[in-house]
Structure formats: C-alpha cells, structure tokens
C-alpha cells in the first residue's frame, strides 16, 4: 500500500512459541519453574546481577550462606533488607501476570497448574498466582535464630543490623541459603507435581542451582514435553524439547495468546 506504513506491535516470531502454545493447549498437568529472570522486567536485579553499588565487590553465592551470616550478620542483613525493600518497590510484570492467567485457564478446564519458584520476592503472589511452591523461601518473612518464630517486618527500612528478635535471638531472612536444605514440604510438593506432569516450562533461570536445575529431568522421566523461555541458552537448553528465546514479559503473554485466544 503506497504511502501507508503498518506498525505491527513487535510480535515474537520464534517458532518455539507455537510449539509451546500447542503443548499448552493439550496439557492437563502443567509445571512452571521460574527464576530471577521472570522478575527482571519488574526492576529487581536477577540473582547474579544483585551485586551492584555497595555489594559490587561481593559474590551473591558467598553472601547467601549461613557462614556469611555467622561471620558478618550486619553485612548480610543489610543486603537482605535492601533487597526486601527493593522487591516491595517493584510491581509484577506482564510475565508474572501471564503465569497467573495460564493457571486460571488450566484450572477452568479441570487441569492442574503448579508454579515452582526459586524467587524470594513474592511477585507471583502479587500477580495473582495461587498454587505456588517457594523453593528458596521468601525475603518478606524473617525468623528468630533462637526460636525459629517467623515475623513479617513492616514495609520500611529496618532500624538496626542485625535486627534482634523479641525472643532474644537475631532475625534472619526466611530464605534457603546455599548449603541449606530446601523445605521438605517444598520438595515433596515439587516432586508430586513433576511426577505425571505433561508440560514443563522453565522460565528465567540460568538452571545452575540445585536441586531446581534438575527438575527438568524429572519432568522428562514423566513423559512431559519440556520447554524453556529465556533470552539466552542455559544449562538445560540442550535437554528441552522447545527453547523460546526472549524476555518472559513478552513471550509468556504471546504463548497465552497463541494457546488460548487463537
Ligand atoms: C541443597 C535464596 C542440600 C537466597 C537461593 C549438586 C551439584 C552442585 C552443587 C550442589 C548440588 N546440590 C546442592 C548444591 C549446592 C548448591 C548449588 O546448587 N550450588 C550451585 C551454585 C552449583 N545448592 C544448595 O545449596 C541448595 N541446597 O541442595 O541442600 C545440599 C547442600 C550442599 C551440598 C549438597 C546438597 C540450596 C540452593 C538455594 C540457594 N538460595 N536463593 C537469596 O535469594 O539470596 S538461590 C538463588 O539462585 C535465587 O533463588 C535464584 O533464583 C537462584 C537461581 O538463580 P537464577 O534464578 O537462575 O538467577 P540467575 O541470575 O542465575 O539467572 C537469571 C536468568 O534469567 C538468566 O538465565 C537470564 O538469561 C534470565 N533473564 C534475564 N532477563 C530475563 C531473563 N529471563 C526472562 N526474562 C527476562 N527479562
């Protein structure tokens, strides 16, 4: 058409999107595993980008350990309180919202949807997802090192570091540190969901941290179609059936459109 310019919204053309959407249309039991990348477009730094400014000289895997807390509880609790406030200041992005819609669509047709997240920011909850398994706990809840009693600190900067609990101990974030076991209930729920799932989608994770990084193999053993949504290759790319390249905030709504709207 002479003179007319058609501006199409930037629609992803990755063929893997069609494949994932096709599998999603047929699926009855879907398991989605998310990592820090699904929150990247909300402005929370991915786990390995979390080290900027004051923390630039630290390696997250060194700070996120019981040993680091033991050695320097002030430094570790300052880092976590800064991240906690940062997460509160962020909003769920279209990727989080798309996963909440995916769950509603599956549930509406009598299917089952389980969201396994490595993230500690609770943005999935704020986006409306329901059946969530927090593999690595949450930064929004802290617990007493002496009694284990949990508290939810108010949405303002902590006043003292390390914060003291009312039970005479210190307060630490209720996250799973490197070297700590994942909650038994989270592991049990994960393996129950993976056993018999027919579609597994890994979103926004470098697939390095165990045991979450091995969940794709449990899904494969269940006969599931396995897939990945991530801007770059990861440690599991060569194992999945379909790998869609791009940001989850763009690709997940597109997968929903192809699966549920077309
Ligand atoms: C355990 C909470 C028993 C704290 C976290 C077997 C082999 C080797 C090592 C081990 C093993 N088994 C256990 C270990 C040790 C360790 C481990 O896995 N180490 C790794 C480094 C090799 N695991 C453990 O210790 C676990 N405990 O297994 O207990 C045991 C213990 C010791 C030894 C044996 C057995 C506990 C692990 C939990 C650690 N806690 N978080 C906190 O948050 O501070 S893990 C932390 O990493 C976060 O939860 C984060 O989610 C997670 C994984 O990182 P990612 O989410 O993948 O984030 P990352 O930045 O790496 O990648 C972001 C991705 O997003 C990238 O791919 C990027 O391309 C993509 N992206 C960017 N933008 C976007 C995007 N994607 C989509 N859209 C975008 N816009």
mmCIF file of C-alpha atoms and ligand atoms in Angstrom:
data_model
loop_
_atom_site.group_PDB
_atom_site.id
_atom_site.type_symbol
_atom_site.label_atom_id
_atom_site.label_comp_id
_atom_site.label_asym_id
_atom_site.label_seq_id
_atom_site.Cartn_x
_atom_site.Cartn_y
_atom_site.Cartn_z
ATOM 1 C CA UNK A 1 0.000 0.000 0.000
ATOM 2 C CA UNK A 2 1.599 3.161 -1.222
ATOM 3 C CA UNK A 3 2.330 5.663 1.477
ATOM 4 C CA UNK A 4 0.808 3.675 4.304
ATOM 5 C CA UNK A 5 3.086 2.365 6.981
ATOM 6 C CA UNK A 6 1.785 -0.512 9.059
ATOM 7 C CA UNK A 7 3.186 -0.530 12.549
ATOM 8 C CA UNK A 8 2.731 -4.033 13.882
ATOM 9 C CA UNK A 9 3.421 -4.411 17.573
ATOM 10 C CA UNK A 10 6.720 -6.247 17.957
ATOM 11 C CA UNK A 11 5.342 -9.730 17.801
ATOM 12 C CA UNK A 12 7.827 -12.523 18.550
ATOM 13 C CA UNK A 13 8.128 -14.896 15.596
ATOM 14 C CA UNK A 14 10.064 -17.638 17.384
ATOM 15 C CA UNK A 15 8.622 -20.976 16.108
ATOM 16 C CA UNK A 16 9.193 -22.455 19.563
ATOM 17 C CA UNK A 17 6.352 -20.206 20.805
ATOM 18 C CA UNK A 18 3.893 -22.074 18.563
ATOM 19 C CA UNK A 19 5.246 -25.407 19.796
ATOM 20 C CA UNK A 20 4.921 -24.431 23.452
ATOM 21 C CA UNK A 21 1.449 -22.967 22.874
ATOM 22 C CA UNK A 22 0.369 -26.155 21.074
ATOM 23 C CA UNK A 23 1.574 -28.277 24.007
ATOM 24 C CA UNK A 24 -0.145 -25.915 26.448
ATOM 25 C CA UNK A 25 -3.468 -26.266 24.586
ATOM 26 C CA UNK A 26 -3.313 -30.074 25.046
ATOM 27 C CA UNK A 27 -1.842 -30.137 28.545
ATOM 28 C CA UNK A 28 -3.729 -31.266 31.644
ATOM 29 C CA UNK A 29 -0.898 -31.039 34.214
ATOM 30 C CA UNK A 30 1.483 -28.088 33.763
ATOM 31 C CA UNK A 31 4.539 -27.319 35.910
ATOM 32 C CA UNK A 32 6.328 -23.978 35.513
ATOM 33 C CA UNK A 33 9.706 -23.332 37.181
ATOM 34 C CA UNK A 34 10.745 -19.684 37.497
ATOM 35 C CA UNK A 35 13.997 -17.968 38.408
ATOM 36 C CA UNK A 36 15.170 -14.419 38.885
ATOM 37 C CA UNK A 37 14.757 -13.651 35.162
ATOM 38 C CA UNK A 38 10.945 -13.611 35.414
ATOM 39 C CA UNK A 39 11.278 -10.647 37.805
ATOM 40 C CA UNK A 40 13.956 -8.837 35.780
ATOM 41 C CA UNK A 41 11.390 -6.682 33.904
ATOM 42 C CA UNK A 42 9.922 -5.639 37.250
ATOM 43 C CA UNK A 43 13.229 -3.993 38.014
ATOM 44 C CA UNK A 44 14.506 -6.487 40.579
ATOM 45 C CA UNK A 45 18.083 -7.384 39.637
ATOM 46 C CA UNK A 46 18.478 -11.053 38.662
ATOM 47 C CA UNK A 47 20.193 -13.026 41.388
ATOM 48 C CA UNK A 48 23.621 -12.676 39.874
ATOM 49 C CA UNK A 49 23.089 -9.004 38.946
ATOM 50 C CA UNK A 50 22.049 -8.244 42.518
ATOM 51 C CA UNK A 51 25.618 -7.248 43.277
ATOM 52 C CA UNK A 52 25.745 -3.579 42.346
ATOM 53 C CA UNK A 53 26.799 -0.451 44.265
ATOM 54 C CA UNK A 54 27.702 -1.307 47.850
ATOM 55 C CA UNK A 55 27.589 -5.023 47.045
ATOM 56 C CA UNK A 56 29.573 -4.887 43.796
ATOM 57 C CA UNK A 57 32.600 -6.460 45.455
ATOM 58 C CA UNK A 58 30.678 -9.458 46.801
ATOM 59 C CA UNK A 59 29.664 -12.722 45.137
ATOM 60 C CA UNK A 60 25.970 -13.451 45.889
ATOM 61 C CA UNK A 61 26.734 -17.099 46.443
ATOM 62 C CA UNK A 62 29.123 -16.054 49.219
ATOM 63 C CA UNK A 63 26.651 -13.709 50.916
ATOM 64 C CA UNK A 64 23.680 -16.089 50.644
ATOM 65 C CA UNK A 65 25.168 -18.612 53.119
ATOM 66 C CA UNK A 66 24.864 -19.421 56.846
ATOM 67 C CA UNK A 67 28.642 -18.956 57.115
ATOM 68 C CA UNK A 68 28.436 -15.358 55.835
ATOM 69 C CA UNK A 69 25.627 -14.637 58.314
ATOM 70 C CA UNK A 70 27.672 -16.193 61.125
ATOM 71 C CA UNK A 71 30.751 -14.212 60.133
ATOM 72 C CA UNK A 72 29.080 -10.851 59.481
ATOM 73 C CA UNK A 73 25.371 -10.728 60.398
ATOM 74 C CA UNK A 74 25.290 -6.945 59.992
ATOM 75 C CA UNK A 75 26.514 -7.016 56.366
ATOM 76 C CA UNK A 76 24.239 -9.916 55.369
ATOM 77 C CA UNK A 77 21.100 -8.485 56.983
ATOM 78 C CA UNK A 78 21.760 -5.047 55.442
ATOM 79 C CA UNK A 79 21.976 -6.713 51.988
ATOM 80 C CA UNK A 80 18.754 -8.625 52.543
ATOM 81 C CA UNK A 81 16.854 -5.645 53.930
ATOM 82 C CA UNK A 82 17.936 -3.566 50.909
ATOM 83 C CA UNK A 83 16.743 -6.343 48.558
ATOM 84 C CA UNK A 84 13.489 -6.748 50.572
ATOM 85 C CA UNK A 85 12.664 -3.045 50.201
ATOM 86 C CA UNK A 86 13.711 -3.154 46.539
ATOM 87 C CA UNK A 87 11.293 -6.029 45.859
ATOM 88 C CA UNK A 88 8.462 -4.187 47.639
ATOM 89 C CA UNK A 89 9.029 -1.169 45.391
ATOM 90 C CA UNK A 90 8.636 -3.331 42.268
ATOM 91 C CA UNK A 91 5.408 -4.394 40.561
ATOM 92 C CA UNK A 92 4.551 -7.691 38.896
ATOM 93 C CA UNK A 93 5.320 -7.502 35.162
ATOM 94 C CA UNK A 94 3.358 -8.984 32.196
ATOM 95 C CA UNK A 95 5.298 -12.236 32.603
ATOM 96 C CA UNK A 96 4.052 -12.718 36.179
ATOM 97 C CA UNK A 97 0.520 -11.779 35.088
ATOM 98 C CA UNK A 98 0.672 -14.218 32.163
ATOM 99 C CA UNK A 99 1.569 -17.092 34.518
ATOM 100 C CA UNK A 100 -1.409 -16.196 36.711
ATOM 101 C CA UNK A 101 -3.657 -16.288 33.599
ATOM 102 C CA UNK A 102 -2.147 -19.606 32.483
ATOM 103 C CA UNK A 103 -3.101 -21.077 35.877
ATOM 104 C CA UNK A 104 -6.669 -19.745 35.598
ATOM 105 C CA UNK A 105 -7.072 -21.200 32.081
ATOM 106 C CA UNK A 106 -5.783 -24.632 33.171
ATOM 107 C CA UNK A 107 -7.954 -24.674 36.297
ATOM 108 C CA UNK A 108 -11.040 -23.562 34.350
ATOM 109 C CA UNK A 109 -10.774 -26.638 32.156
ATOM 110 C CA UNK A 110 -10.187 -29.012 35.053
ATOM 111 C CA UNK A 111 -6.444 -29.174 34.561
ATOM 112 C CA UNK A 112 -3.680 -28.657 37.119
ATOM 113 C CA UNK A 113 -1.070 -25.896 37.263
ATOM 114 C CA UNK A 114 1.860 -25.761 39.692
ATOM 115 C CA UNK A 115 4.263 -22.819 39.886
ATOM 116 C CA UNK A 116 7.652 -23.735 41.375
ATOM 117 C CA UNK A 117 9.632 -20.563 42.032
ATOM 118 C CA UNK A 118 13.242 -20.032 43.075
ATOM 119 C CA UNK A 119 12.401 -16.382 43.642
ATOM 120 C CA UNK A 120 12.022 -14.888 47.083
ATOM 121 C CA UNK A 121 10.277 -11.627 46.018
ATOM 122 C CA UNK A 122 6.597 -12.779 46.220
ATOM 123 C CA UNK A 123 5.806 -11.028 42.913
ATOM 124 C CA UNK A 124 3.995 -14.180 41.716
ATOM 125 C CA UNK A 125 1.610 -13.886 44.686
ATOM 126 C CA UNK A 126 1.038 -10.200 43.939
ATOM 127 C CA UNK A 127 0.287 -11.085 40.287
ATOM 128 C CA UNK A 128 -2.498 -13.456 41.396
ATOM 129 C CA UNK A 129 -0.846 -16.869 41.023
ATOM 130 C CA UNK A 130 -2.306 -19.317 43.566
ATOM 131 C CA UNK A 131 -0.617 -22.728 43.513
ATOM 132 C CA UNK A 132 2.925 -21.557 44.256
ATOM 133 C CA UNK A 133 5.802 -23.544 45.783
ATOM 134 C CA UNK A 134 8.539 -21.257 47.176
ATOM 135 C CA UNK A 135 11.603 -23.472 46.748
ATOM 136 C CA UNK A 136 14.007 -20.969 48.298
ATOM 137 C CA UNK A 137 11.704 -19.329 50.856
ATOM 138 C CA UNK A 138 10.927 -15.617 50.874
ATOM 139 C CA UNK A 139 12.727 -12.393 51.725
ATOM 140 C CA UNK A 140 9.450 -10.913 53.041
ATOM 141 C CA UNK A 141 9.421 -13.110 56.142
ATOM 142 C CA UNK A 142 12.257 -13.254 58.709
ATOM 143 C CA UNK A 143 12.730 -15.666 61.626
ATOM 144 C CA UNK A 144 14.399 -15.783 65.021
ATOM 145 C CA UNK A 145 17.697 -17.660 65.022
ATOM 146 C CA UNK A 146 16.957 -18.885 68.585
ATOM 147 C CA UNK A 147 13.299 -19.969 68.421
ATOM 148 C CA UNK A 148 12.581 -20.110 64.681
ATOM 149 C CA UNK A 149 9.486 -17.952 65.212
ATOM 150 C CA UNK A 150 8.642 -16.081 61.986
ATOM 151 C CA UNK A 151 7.798 -12.377 61.699
ATOM 152 C CA UNK A 152 6.876 -10.185 58.721
ATOM 153 C CA UNK A 153 8.872 -6.944 59.068
ATOM 154 C CA UNK A 154 6.938 -3.727 58.239
ATOM 155 C CA UNK A 155 7.407 -2.117 54.788
ATOM 156 C CA UNK A 156 10.104 0.300 55.982
ATOM 157 C CA UNK A 157 13.898 0.088 56.455
ATOM 158 C CA UNK A 158 14.998 -1.967 59.444
ATOM 159 C CA UNK A 159 16.313 0.159 62.294
ATOM 160 C CA UNK A 160 19.194 -1.998 63.486
ATOM 161 C CA UNK A 161 21.562 -4.509 61.875
ATOM 162 C CA UNK A 162 21.491 -7.335 62.576
ATOM 163 C CA UNK A 163 17.836 -6.962 63.682
ATOM 164 C CA UNK A 164 17.033 -8.554 67.059
ATOM 165 C CA UNK A 165 14.033 -10.823 67.587
ATOM 166 C CA UNK A 166 11.721 -10.452 70.628
ATOM 167 C CA UNK A 167 12.825 -13.934 71.658
ATOM 168 C CA UNK A 168 16.384 -12.924 72.390
ATOM 169 C CA UNK A 169 17.918 -14.136 69.119
ATOM 170 C CA UNK A 170 18.788 -12.405 65.858
ATOM 171 C CA UNK A 171 16.375 -12.107 62.928
ATOM 172 C CA UNK A 172 17.456 -13.706 59.632
ATOM 173 C CA UNK A 173 15.567 -13.787 56.326
ATOM 174 C CA UNK A 174 13.455 -16.948 55.850
ATOM 175 C CA UNK A 175 15.260 -17.816 52.627
ATOM 176 C CA UNK A 176 17.149 -21.026 51.828
ATOM 177 C CA UNK A 177 20.857 -20.240 51.772
ATOM 178 C CA UNK A 178 23.456 -22.197 49.800
ATOM 179 C CA UNK A 179 24.320 -25.262 51.823
ATOM 180 C CA UNK A 180 20.876 -25.329 53.491
ATOM 181 C CA UNK A 181 18.252 -27.940 52.679
ATOM 182 C CA UNK A 182 15.133 -26.849 50.844
ATOM 183 C CA UNK A 183 11.943 -27.092 52.955
ATOM 184 C CA UNK A 184 10.771 -30.725 52.977
ATOM 185 C CA UNK A 185 7.238 -29.598 52.098
ATOM 186 C CA UNK A 186 8.502 -27.643 49.051
ATOM 187 C CA UNK A 187 10.486 -30.621 47.780
ATOM 188 C CA UNK A 188 7.568 -33.015 48.328
ATOM 189 C CA UNK A 189 5.154 -30.679 46.511
ATOM 190 C CA UNK A 190 7.636 -30.242 43.651
ATOM 191 C CA UNK A 191 8.177 -33.951 43.045
ATOM 192 C CA UNK A 192 4.454 -34.659 43.383
ATOM 193 C CA UNK A 193 3.719 -32.038 40.691
ATOM 194 C CA UNK A 194 6.565 -33.166 38.417
ATOM 195 C CA UNK A 195 5.515 -36.806 38.665
ATOM 196 C CA UNK A 196 2.895 -37.118 35.947
ATOM 197 C CA UNK A 197 3.080 -33.604 34.524
ATOM 198 C CA UNK A 198 2.626 -33.370 30.767
ATOM 199 C CA UNK A 199 4.158 -29.940 30.183
ATOM 200 C CA UNK A 200 7.187 -28.384 31.948
ATOM 201 C CA UNK A 201 8.183 -24.773 31.242
ATOM 202 C CA UNK A 202 11.403 -23.332 32.730
ATOM 203 C CA UNK A 203 11.313 -19.505 32.755
ATOM 204 C CA UNK A 204 14.101 -17.013 33.510
ATOM 205 C CA UNK A 205 16.627 -19.199 35.252
ATOM 206 C CA UNK A 206 20.249 -19.983 34.449
ATOM 207 C CA UNK A 207 19.439 -23.535 35.612
ATOM 208 C CA UNK A 208 22.592 -23.768 37.702
ATOM 209 C CA UNK A 209 21.264 -24.003 41.250
ATOM 210 C CA UNK A 210 20.391 -27.467 42.511
ATOM 211 C CA UNK A 211 18.067 -29.206 43.095
ATOM 212 C CA UNK A 212 15.752 -26.952 40.963
ATOM 213 C CA UNK A 213 18.108 -27.226 37.986
ATOM 214 C CA UNK A 214 17.422 -30.975 37.825
ATOM 215 C CA UNK A 215 13.608 -30.706 37.825
ATOM 216 C CA UNK A 216 13.556 -30.805 34.009
ATOM 217 C CA UNK A 217 14.860 -34.386 34.146
ATOM 218 C CA UNK A 218 12.061 -35.474 36.498
ATOM 219 C CA UNK A 219 9.586 -33.928 34.044
ATOM 220 C CA UNK A 220 11.211 -35.740 31.115
ATOM 221 C CA UNK A 221 11.025 -39.018 33.032
ATOM 222 C CA UNK A 222 7.277 -38.390 33.450
ATOM 223 C CA UNK A 223 6.986 -38.142 29.688
ATOM 224 C CA UNK A 224 6.326 -34.394 29.768
ATOM 225 C CA UNK A 225 7.012 -32.014 26.905
ATOM 226 C CA UNK A 226 9.829 -29.828 28.240
ATOM 227 C CA UNK A 227 10.433 -26.201 27.265
ATOM 228 C CA UNK A 228 12.298 -23.065 28.218
ATOM 229 C CA UNK A 229 11.599 -19.309 27.956
ATOM 230 C CA UNK A 230 14.827 -17.336 28.405
ATOM 231 C CA UNK A 231 16.784 -14.658 26.485
ATOM 232 C CA UNK A 232 19.889 -16.862 26.282
ATOM 233 C CA UNK A 233 20.926 -20.515 26.387
ATOM 234 C CA UNK A 234 21.130 -22.081 29.833
ATOM 235 C CA UNK A 235 22.464 -25.295 31.353
ATOM 236 C CA UNK A 236 19.271 -27.159 30.353
ATOM 237 C CA UNK A 237 18.743 -25.749 26.836
ATOM 238 C CA UNK A 238 20.174 -28.871 25.171
ATOM 239 C CA UNK A 239 17.778 -31.088 27.137
ATOM 240 C CA UNK A 240 14.441 -29.344 26.462
ATOM 241 C CA UNK A 241 12.120 -30.059 23.519
ATOM 242 C CA UNK A 242 11.425 -26.365 22.794
ATOM 243 C CA UNK A 243 13.519 -23.318 23.727
ATOM 244 C CA UNK A 244 11.956 -19.877 23.083
ATOM 245 C CA UNK A 245 14.443 -17.029 23.132
ATOM 246 C CA UNK A 246 13.348 -13.678 24.566
ATOM 247 C CA UNK A 247 12.090 -11.856 27.611
ATOM 248 C CA UNK A 248 9.392 -13.590 29.640
ATOM 249 C CA UNK A 249 7.384 -10.349 29.914
ATOM 250 C CA UNK A 250 6.889 -10.507 26.132
ATOM 251 C CA UNK A 251 6.924 -14.240 25.361
ATOM 252 C CA UNK A 252 4.611 -15.560 28.112
ATOM 253 C CA UNK A 253 1.647 -13.329 27.130
ATOM 254 C CA UNK A 254 2.270 -14.360 23.494
ATOM 255 C CA UNK A 255 2.224 -18.058 24.431
ATOM 256 C CA UNK A 256 -1.107 -17.472 26.210
ATOM 257 C CA UNK A 257 -2.495 -15.634 23.162
ATOM 258 C CA UNK A 258 -1.497 -18.457 20.831
ATOM 259 C CA UNK A 259 -2.773 -21.150 23.203
ATOM 260 C CA UNK A 260 -5.991 -19.634 24.486
ATOM 261 C CA UNK A 261 -7.096 -16.784 22.195
ATOM 262 C CA UNK A 262 -6.496 -18.056 18.663
HETATM 263 C C1 LIG B 1 20.739 -28.034 48.872
HETATM 264 C C2 LIG B 1 17.698 -17.734 48.200
HETATM 265 C C3 LIG B 1 21.438 -29.947 50.102
HETATM 266 C C4 LIG B 1 18.689 -16.784 48.784
HETATM 267 C C5 LIG B 1 18.930 -19.140 46.617
HETATM 268 C C6 LIG B 1 24.710 -30.546 43.262
HETATM 269 C C7 LIG B 1 25.741 -30.147 42.451
HETATM 270 C C8 LIG B 1 26.427 -28.974 42.700
HETATM 271 C C9 LIG B 1 26.081 -28.154 43.781
HETATM 272 C C10 LIG B 1 25.058 -28.560 44.566
HETATM 273 C C11 LIG B 1 24.360 -29.743 44.320
HETATM 274 N N1 LIG B 1 23.397 -29.861 45.278
HETATM 275 C C12 LIG B 1 23.465 -28.809 46.107
HETATM 276 C C13 LIG B 1 24.469 -27.995 45.695
HETATM 277 C C14 LIG B 1 24.905 -26.767 46.324
HETATM 278 C C15 LIG B 1 24.023 -25.586 45.917
HETATM 279 C C16 LIG B 1 24.120 -25.271 44.456
HETATM 280 O O1 LIG B 1 23.257 -25.629 43.678
HETATM 281 N N2 LIG B 1 25.160 -24.566 44.082
HETATM 282 C C17 LIG B 1 25.291 -24.125 42.701
HETATM 283 C C18 LIG B 1 25.827 -22.700 42.675
HETATM 284 C C19 LIG B 1 26.174 -25.086 41.944
HETATM 285 N N3 LIG B 1 22.632 -25.827 46.264
HETATM 286 C C20 LIG B 1 22.225 -25.649 47.530
HETATM 287 O O2 LIG B 1 22.981 -25.367 48.423
HETATM 288 C C21 LIG B 1 20.746 -25.850 47.813
HETATM 289 N N4 LIG B 1 20.639 -26.704 48.978
HETATM 290 O O3 LIG B 1 20.750 -28.618 47.826
HETATM 291 O O4 LIG B 1 20.875 -28.655 50.111
HETATM 292 C C22 LIG B 1 22.916 -29.867 49.743
HETATM 293 C C23 LIG B 1 23.680 -28.793 50.212
HETATM 294 C C24 LIG B 1 25.061 -28.741 49.880
HETATM 295 C C25 LIG B 1 25.628 -29.739 49.070
HETATM 296 C C26 LIG B 1 24.835 -30.773 48.592
HETATM 297 C C27 LIG B 1 23.462 -30.832 48.941
HETATM 298 C C28 LIG B 1 20.095 -24.526 48.176
HETATM 299 C C29 LIG B 1 20.079 -23.615 46.970
HETATM 300 C C30 LIG B 1 19.248 -22.363 47.291
HETATM 301 C C31 LIG B 1 20.144 -21.151 47.343
HETATM 302 N N5 LIG B 1 19.322 -19.941 47.564
HETATM 303 N N6 LIG B 1 18.126 -18.094 46.849
HETATM 304 C C32 LIG B 1 18.691 -15.466 48.061
HETATM 305 O O5 LIG B 1 17.898 -15.251 47.129
HETATM 306 O O6 LIG B 1 19.507 -14.598 48.478
HETATM 307 S S1 LIG B 1 19.418 -19.473 45.058
HETATM 308 C C33 LIG B 1 19.353 -18.086 44.083
HETATM 309 O O7 LIG B 1 19.776 -18.551 42.802
HETATM 310 C C34 LIG B 1 17.982 -17.469 43.821
HETATM 311 O O8 LIG B 1 16.910 -18.174 44.406
HETATM 312 C C35 LIG B 1 17.866 -17.574 42.297
HETATM 313 O O9 LIG B 1 16.570 -17.647 41.857
HETATM 314 C C36 LIG B 1 18.579 -18.848 42.118
HETATM 315 C C37 LIG B 1 18.936 -19.326 40.764
HETATM 316 O O10 LIG B 1 19.446 -18.256 40.040
HETATM 317 P P1 LIG B 1 18.535 -17.784 38.815
HETATM 318 O O11 LIG B 1 17.144 -17.620 39.298
HETATM 319 O O12 LIG B 1 18.760 -18.724 37.702
HETATM 320 O O13 LIG B 1 19.085 -16.365 38.529
HETATM 321 P P2 LIG B 1 20.352 -16.005 37.635
HETATM 322 O O14 LIG B 1 20.666 -14.583 37.908
HETATM 323 O O15 LIG B 1 21.401 -17.051 37.768
HETATM 324 O O16 LIG B 1 19.799 -16.170 36.132
HETATM 325 C C38 LIG B 1 18.792 -15.294 35.669
HETATM 326 C C39 LIG B 1 18.308 -15.866 34.354
HETATM 327 O O17 LIG B 1 17.260 -15.020 33.890
HETATM 328 C C40 LIG B 1 19.387 -15.874 33.266
HETATM 329 O O18 LIG B 1 19.332 -17.111 32.575
HETATM 330 C C41 LIG B 1 18.961 -14.732 32.344
HETATM 331 O O19 LIG B 1 19.275 -15.002 30.989
HETATM 332 C C42 LIG B 1 17.473 -14.733 32.528
HETATM 333 N N7 LIG B 1 16.808 -13.454 32.255
HETATM 334 C C43 LIG B 1 17.309 -12.195 32.362
HETATM 335 N N8 LIG B 1 16.347 -11.302 31.997
HETATM 336 C C44 LIG B 1 15.236 -12.021 31.690
HETATM 337 C C45 LIG B 1 15.520 -13.385 31.854
HETATM 338 N N9 LIG B 1 14.618 -14.353 31.618
HETATM 339 C C46 LIG B 1 13.393 -13.970 31.190
HETATM 340 N N10 LIG B 1 13.042 -12.674 31.005
HETATM 341 C C47 LIG B 1 13.930 -11.687 31.246
HETATM 342 N N11 LIG B 1 13.568 -10.396 31.042
#
